[in-house]
Amino acid sequence: MKRDPAYAELHCISNYSFLRGASHPEELVARAAEQGYTALALTDECSLAGVVRAHQEARRQGLKLIIGTEIRLTGGPRLVLLARNRRGYVQLCRLITRGRRRADKGHYVLARADLEQGLEDCLALLLLRWGEDAAAGWFQSCFAGRGWLALGLLRDGRDTGLLRQARHLSERHRLPLVAVGHVLMHRRGRRMLRDLLTAIRHGCTIDALGWRALDNGERHLRSRENLAALYPQELMQQALVIAGQCDFSLDELAYEYPDDVTPAGMSAQDYLRSLVEEGIRRRWPQGCPEKVRRQIEHELPLIAELNYAAYFLTVWDLVAFARQRGILCQGRGSAANSAVCYCLGITEVDPARMNLLFERFISRERGEPPDIDVDFEHERREEVIQYIYEKYGRERAALAATVISYRPRSALRDVGKALGLTTGQLEQLARAASGWRSHREVQGEWLREQGFDPDSKLIRRLLYLVNEIQGFPRHLSQHVGGFVISRGGLDELVPVENAAMPDRSIIQWDKDDLEALGLLKVDVLALGMLSAIRRALVMLGRELQDIPAEDPRVYDMICRADTVGVFQIESRAQMSMLPRLRPRCFYDLVVEVAIVRPGPIQGDMVHPYLRRRQGLEAVDYPSDAVRDVLARTLGVPIFQEQVIRLTQVAAGFSPGEADQIRRSMAAWRRRGGMEVWERKLKAGMQARGYSVAFAERIFRQIQGFGEYGFPESHAASFALLVYVSAWIKCHHPAVFACALLNSQPMGFYAPAQLVRDAREHGVEVLPVDVLHSDWDCRLEGSVLRLGLRLVKGLSRAGAERLVTERGQADFSSVQELAARTGIRSSDLKALAAADALASLEADRYRANWAVAGSESGLPLLQAAAFAEARPDLPVPDEASQVLADYAHLGLSLRTHPLALLRPELGRLRFLPAEEVGHRKPGSMVRAAGLVLTRQRPGKGNAVFITLEDETGTLNLIVWRHLAERQRQVLLGAKLLGVWAEIQRAEGVQHLVVRRLYDYSGLLGELPLHSRDFR
């Protein structure tokens, strides 16, 4: 039987050549292995963004992966460059970096001169095109002895002529020929998708592609039999020769973290030890607890063994810089499991109060780098970022990338446009995938709701392409704060390119790529609550450590779910849990933060924990070992660390195996494959005397963590901020409201809800006023004065000029204000529209007239005085004032909008929220309110909505079947009416909705924006 000849594909484009390649890197590698290829070169255009994914799949498949890139030279030919060894890989990275850094994001610029030196360890292929031969001479001189003419035969009617041209050039320039496939997709069936991508890239319809469309489906990974029928054998053999010369793997990358912090004459480990000892004295002036000392002496040797000291010092340096600048910051995540991090001041979770699991952070068996996340004030994080760039330079520091991929809404828009749909139809398509449908396969019924016929040929084609393109990468963006910093040039590890933001650089790999290769990063993250807490502490003249611990009044407030604005426990789900869990100490807050998450909910941990906490269910432990792990959470695993420990003490897993099961949790949900772990876990438990029922329950709870569960260390870090923000709200509500308003945008609630909550807590709130307001909101004694920052359309520069000039003397008229400040007419109009000129003019109408009259005239007339009579303007009524307040401030201190509509709502038999609270559980009621939030947590069996009227708020449950049936009303209504059943238990009330009504028309032009599905 004749064997197919061996072959290596040397020119292959994945979908990380954005909008060019029509297959994922993993698909290409798997298909090449299936076809029996000897090797595959991934050669995305001026990019190595997909190579880590290809590398991982190649390891699984046992296929040799060659790393390369395709380059299109300015005014010149296209080439493929392949890394022959580690030096060649560095040369590729530097070349790609050079080309990308010269151009705006998403583009590159390279000329022939860039290739004429510095690529000595790279092999090169000149991609032949019909009728083009001008570059062959230059190519031969540049890559003599390591250059080939690459011939791709695609059955497009030009193969014979192209082969003749290739042989002529080969003989003329003494360049060997090699067979390539010009691969764009792993299978022929992706041809339609490839044409779609081309249309999107060129901004035209598929029908208008013309010559830009593929001639046929040949640009896929063809069988070796197919290739042998096309190519002379010596050309396929030459591909193997080239593949044999390429001997580099990403496994060879050696990464060294920078050591710019360690003083001369000291090792990084010795300096780390000295800082830890200093931190011990600062944290425990009366002496370090023995438990903590043992933990530190466990951690430091492991840090030394794994050579991570420089990493810890780098993060310590960032935190020290922030503290020096007065920037509030706190580490979180698995780093909070480290006593060393606590001593360094990186985290604030006291190891004396918690049961830390350092192996959740660093593990010898796991062999992967630690990942320290540090939150900084969201308004001042940029100072820390610029410090990093100044200290290390853009050559050694860059942000990790984030891959932006197609989701239903973006896919519907781009595919619809490529199929020729109108702008109006594209908007309809996008609405079909709004809300909770943003991460699902698009269904024909969704489009039917928007007036499309899913059975038509066009819409069937659209549906197919939309679901094919979902998950395809669209472009690279910057990670929210993950920095990679290197000892040498970063472009020796990975290409670096410009980000969209000025003075920012990103590498071409995302966080998953970094983790796969064991590269360290530090997350410099932004947290709005830290900004608010810092502002509040400044107003109070306190430091964070001055906040008294375990204040009963704070816990009383939390148990009442009086937590609007409080960090983490302000959401609808958290506020519903608080009266049931009734936190009375800090550890209860740690549990509260973690328990309202998909993991514990899906794992059926919430109800058993609550029943045991309330004494309705006995707390039992099948062994003392399990008791040690679960005693603090009443026998129910709430945290990831408990899952890890349980697998060790109950099933006999090693620490490395236990951590591997944690790492596999999310993958189970996506790909399955938990059966092996299930068998091992259950067998291990039963072998140690645990019952089948216990093993089943524990495994079910572990499965739940696949839907996302919190590590205890992370929850503890967040719980600290929960307590501090709750203490400020409890004891200083005016300060709390002021700090939150000045830190916007952040948090769960808009300024309107924050101001309303403050007033309900007895805080007097005064309006924005040009004679009294600063840019920020501020306290006038115990009274909260709203700031100019709330005025929509007012520039900060204009506001600051106003405040500065007012400091010299008050204004007596709008004309004087305009003349003295010289602010723009648009700023004056914004102040008038927001009623901020009320101290100078009686009402908005007169303020608007005065502003119009204050505009500068011609120079000739500026000295002339006019005694202009004022028109007899009407006085604005309450409704128009409220409407204008919301339009220009986002809130109103006047009547609530629904108080004005109450007569009409009463006629429609809608009860106020307050009256609903007096009705018996089980009663059916009609109620209506402004939509504040829409949420769909977990697996999405229900949508949760919060309504507000003039008397309070209502929490709705809309079950999935009704949400789908009345989806347009549910998503579109600003004033939502419901027919619902009252459910009330343990101090928590919900309305289970039976019918939805949209009465948004009653609001007129009232501008309202809800917080939906975040």
PDB file of C-alpha atoms in Angstrom, residues 709-815:
ATOM      1  CA  GLY A 709     -16.299  30.461  43.897  1.00  0.00           C
ATOM      2  CA  PHE A 710     -14.309  32.898  46.046  1.00  0.00           C
ATOM      3  CA  PRO A 711     -11.060  32.076  47.775  1.00  0.00           C
ATOM      4  CA  GLU A 712     -11.305  32.860  51.491  1.00  0.00           C
ATOM      5  CA  SER A 713      -8.313  35.176  51.299  1.00  0.00           C
ATOM      6  CA  HIS A 714      -9.984  37.255  48.591  1.00  0.00           C
ATOM      7  CA  ALA A 715     -13.247  37.415  50.519  1.00  0.00           C
ATOM      8  CA  ALA A 716     -11.348  38.500  53.643  1.00  0.00           C
ATOM      9  CA  SER A 717      -9.657  41.342  51.758  1.00  0.00           C
ATOM     10  CA  PHE A 718     -12.998  42.551  50.470  1.00  0.00           C
ATOM     11  CA  ALA A 719     -14.631  42.098  53.876  1.00  0.00           C
ATOM     12  CA  LEU A 720     -12.206  44.641  55.339  1.00  0.00           C
ATOM     13  CA  LEU A 721     -13.520  47.246  52.899  1.00  0.00           C
ATOM     14  CA  VAL A 722     -17.088  46.134  53.586  1.00  0.00           C
ATOM     15  CA  TYR A 723     -16.643  46.837  57.278  1.00  0.00           C
ATOM     16  CA  VAL A 724     -14.841  50.164  56.839  1.00  0.00           C
ATOM     17  CA  SER A 725     -17.394  51.506  54.362  1.00  0.00           C
ATOM     18  CA  ALA A 726     -20.264  50.284  56.557  1.00  0.00           C
ATOM     19  CA  TRP A 727     -18.739  51.958  59.639  1.00  0.00           C
ATOM     20  CA  ILE A 728     -18.482  55.281  57.804  1.00  0.00           C
ATOM     21  CA  LYS A 729     -22.083  55.021  56.585  1.00  0.00           C
ATOM     22  CA  CYS A 730     -23.333  54.052  60.022  1.00  0.00           C
ATOM     23  CA  HIS A 731     -21.613  56.818  61.999  1.00  0.00           C
ATOM     24  CA  HIS A 732     -21.108  59.539  59.387  1.00  0.00           C
ATOM     25  CA  PRO A 733     -23.796  59.242  56.682  1.00  0.00           C
ATOM     26  CA  ALA A 734     -23.171  62.748  55.326  1.00  0.00           C
ATOM     27  CA  VAL A 735     -19.451  62.074  54.961  1.00  0.00           C
ATOM     28  CA  PHE A 736     -20.219  58.721  53.344  1.00  0.00           C
ATOM     29  CA  ALA A 737     -22.611  60.199  50.784  1.00  0.00           C
ATOM     30  CA  CYS A 738     -20.243  63.051  50.010  1.00  0.00           C
ATOM     31  CA  ALA A 739     -17.309  60.689  49.447  1.00  0.00           C
ATOM     32  CA  LEU A 740     -19.345  58.404  47.196  1.00  0.00           C
ATOM     33  CA  LEU A 741     -20.657  61.276  45.076  1.00  0.00           C
ATOM     34  CA  ASN A 742     -17.159  62.660  44.614  1.00  0.00           C
ATOM     35  CA  SER A 743     -15.862  59.246  43.529  1.00  0.00           C
ATOM     36  CA  GLN A 744     -18.382  58.669  40.758  1.00  0.00           C
ATOM     37  CA  PRO A 745     -18.610  56.785  38.494  1.00  0.00           C
ATOM     38  CA  MET A 746     -18.405  53.728  40.756  1.00  0.00           C
ATOM     39  CA  GLY A 747     -20.538  51.300  42.677  1.00  0.00           C
ATOM     40  CA  PHE A 748     -24.010  49.942  42.185  1.00  0.00           C
ATOM     41  CA  TYR A 749     -26.171  53.043  42.511  1.00  0.00           C
ATOM     42  CA  ALA A 750     -26.465  56.304  40.612  1.00  0.00           C
ATOM     43  CA  PRO A 751     -26.143  59.678  42.397  1.00  0.00           C
ATOM     44  CA  ALA A 752     -29.946  59.979  42.551  1.00  0.00           C
ATOM     45  CA  GLN A 753     -30.218  56.865  44.725  1.00  0.00           C
ATOM     46  CA  LEU A 754     -27.213  57.836  46.865  1.00  0.00           C
ATOM     47  CA  VAL A 755     -28.703  61.283  47.587  1.00  0.00           C
ATOM     48  CA  ARG A 756     -32.100  59.789  48.361  1.00  0.00           C
ATOM     49  CA  ASP A 757     -30.534  57.289  50.770  1.00  0.00           C
ATOM     50  CA  ALA A 758     -28.590  60.056  52.507  1.00  0.00           C
ATOM     51  CA  ARG A 759     -31.752  62.109  53.000  1.00  0.00           C
ATOM     52  CA  GLU A 760     -33.527  59.055  54.408  1.00  0.00           C
ATOM     53  CA  HIS A 761     -30.701  58.874  56.956  1.00  0.00           C
ATOM     54  CA  GLY A 762     -31.343  62.425  58.091  1.00  0.00           C
ATOM     55  CA  VAL A 763     -28.745  64.178  55.958  1.00  0.00           C
ATOM     56  CA  GLU A 764     -29.794  67.631  54.786  1.00  0.00           C
ATOM     57  CA  VAL A 765     -28.817  68.074  51.133  1.00  0.00           C
ATOM     58  CA  LEU A 766     -28.495  71.470  49.476  1.00  0.00           C
ATOM     59  CA  PRO A 767     -28.626  72.022  45.707  1.00  0.00           C
ATOM     60  CA  VAL A 768     -25.847  72.949  43.324  1.00  0.00           C
ATOM     61  CA  ASP A 769     -25.364  76.721  43.522  1.00  0.00           C
ATOM     62  CA  VAL A 770     -22.753  78.938  41.856  1.00  0.00           C
ATOM     63  CA  LEU A 771     -22.456  81.050  45.044  1.00  0.00           C
ATOM     64  CA  HIS A 772     -21.792  78.070  47.303  1.00  0.00           C
ATOM     65  CA  SER A 773     -20.771  74.911  45.413  1.00  0.00           C
ATOM     66  CA  ASP A 774     -17.217  73.796  44.706  1.00  0.00           C
ATOM     67  CA  TRP A 775     -16.382  71.314  41.984  1.00  0.00           C
ATOM     68  CA  ASP A 776     -16.716  68.457  44.483  1.00  0.00           C
ATOM     69  CA  CYS A 777     -19.620  67.960  46.811  1.00  0.00           C
ATOM     70  CA  ARG A 778     -18.674  69.128  50.315  1.00  0.00           C
ATOM     71  CA  LEU A 779     -19.965  69.402  53.842  1.00  0.00           C
ATOM     72  CA  GLU A 780     -21.163  72.705  55.261  1.00  0.00           C
ATOM     73  CA  GLY A 781     -21.101  71.612  58.879  1.00  0.00           C
ATOM     74  CA  SER A 782     -23.329  68.529  58.843  1.00  0.00           C
ATOM     75  CA  VAL A 783     -25.126  69.596  55.660  1.00  0.00           C
ATOM     76  CA  LEU A 784     -24.201  68.119  52.284  1.00  0.00           C
ATOM     77  CA  ARG A 785     -23.795  70.658  49.497  1.00  0.00           C
ATOM     78  CA  LEU A 786     -23.928  69.183  46.004  1.00  0.00           C
ATOM     79  CA  GLY A 787     -20.991  70.034  43.771  1.00  0.00           C
ATOM     80  CA  LEU A 788     -20.635  71.473  40.310  1.00  0.00           C
ATOM     81  CA  ARG A 789     -19.307  68.088  39.129  1.00  0.00           C
ATOM     82  CA  LEU A 790     -22.952  66.934  38.895  1.00  0.00           C
ATOM     83  CA  VAL A 791     -23.857  69.554  36.271  1.00  0.00           C
ATOM     84  CA  LYS A 792     -23.991  67.843  32.887  1.00  0.00           C
ATOM     85  CA  GLY A 793     -22.101  69.681  30.173  1.00  0.00           C
ATOM     86  CA  LEU A 794     -20.088  71.852  32.566  1.00  0.00           C
ATOM     87  CA  SER A 795     -16.350  71.688  31.969  1.00  0.00           C
ATOM     88  CA  ARG A 796     -14.116  71.213  34.979  1.00  0.00           C
ATOM     89  CA  ALA A 797     -11.907  74.087  33.808  1.00  0.00           C
ATOM     90  CA  GLY A 798     -14.929  76.400  33.696  1.00  0.00           C
ATOM     91  CA  ALA A 799     -16.082  75.290  37.131  1.00  0.00           C
ATOM     92  CA  GLU A 800     -12.643  75.839  38.643  1.00  0.00           C
ATOM     93  CA  ARG A 801     -12.385  79.347  37.134  1.00  0.00           C
ATOM     94  CA  LEU A 802     -15.778  80.122  38.632  1.00  0.00           C
ATOM     95  CA  VAL A 803     -14.756  78.911  42.100  1.00  0.00           C
ATOM     96  CA  THR A 804     -11.435  80.773  41.948  1.00  0.00           C
ATOM     97  CA  GLU A 805     -13.060  84.056  40.920  1.00  0.00           C
ATOM     98  CA  ARG A 806     -15.802  83.653  43.537  1.00  0.00           C
ATOM     99  CA  GLY A 807     -13.080  83.405  46.167  1.00  0.00           C
ATOM    100  CA  GLN A 808     -12.214  87.058  45.413  1.00  0.00           C
ATOM    101  CA  ALA A 809     -15.799  88.242  45.775  1.00  0.00           C
ATOM    102  CA  ASP A 810     -19.322  86.881  45.321  1.00  0.00           C
ATOM    103  CA  PHE A 811     -21.212  87.439  42.104  1.00  0.00           C
ATOM    104  CA  SER A 812     -24.229  89.753  42.124  1.00  0.00           C
ATOM    105  CA  SER A 813     -25.630  88.813  38.719  1.00  0.00           C
ATOM    106  CA  VAL A 814     -25.288  86.378  35.861  1.00  0.00           C
ATOM    107  CA  GLN A 815     -23.761  89.166  33.758  1.00  0.00           C
TER     108      GLN A 815
END
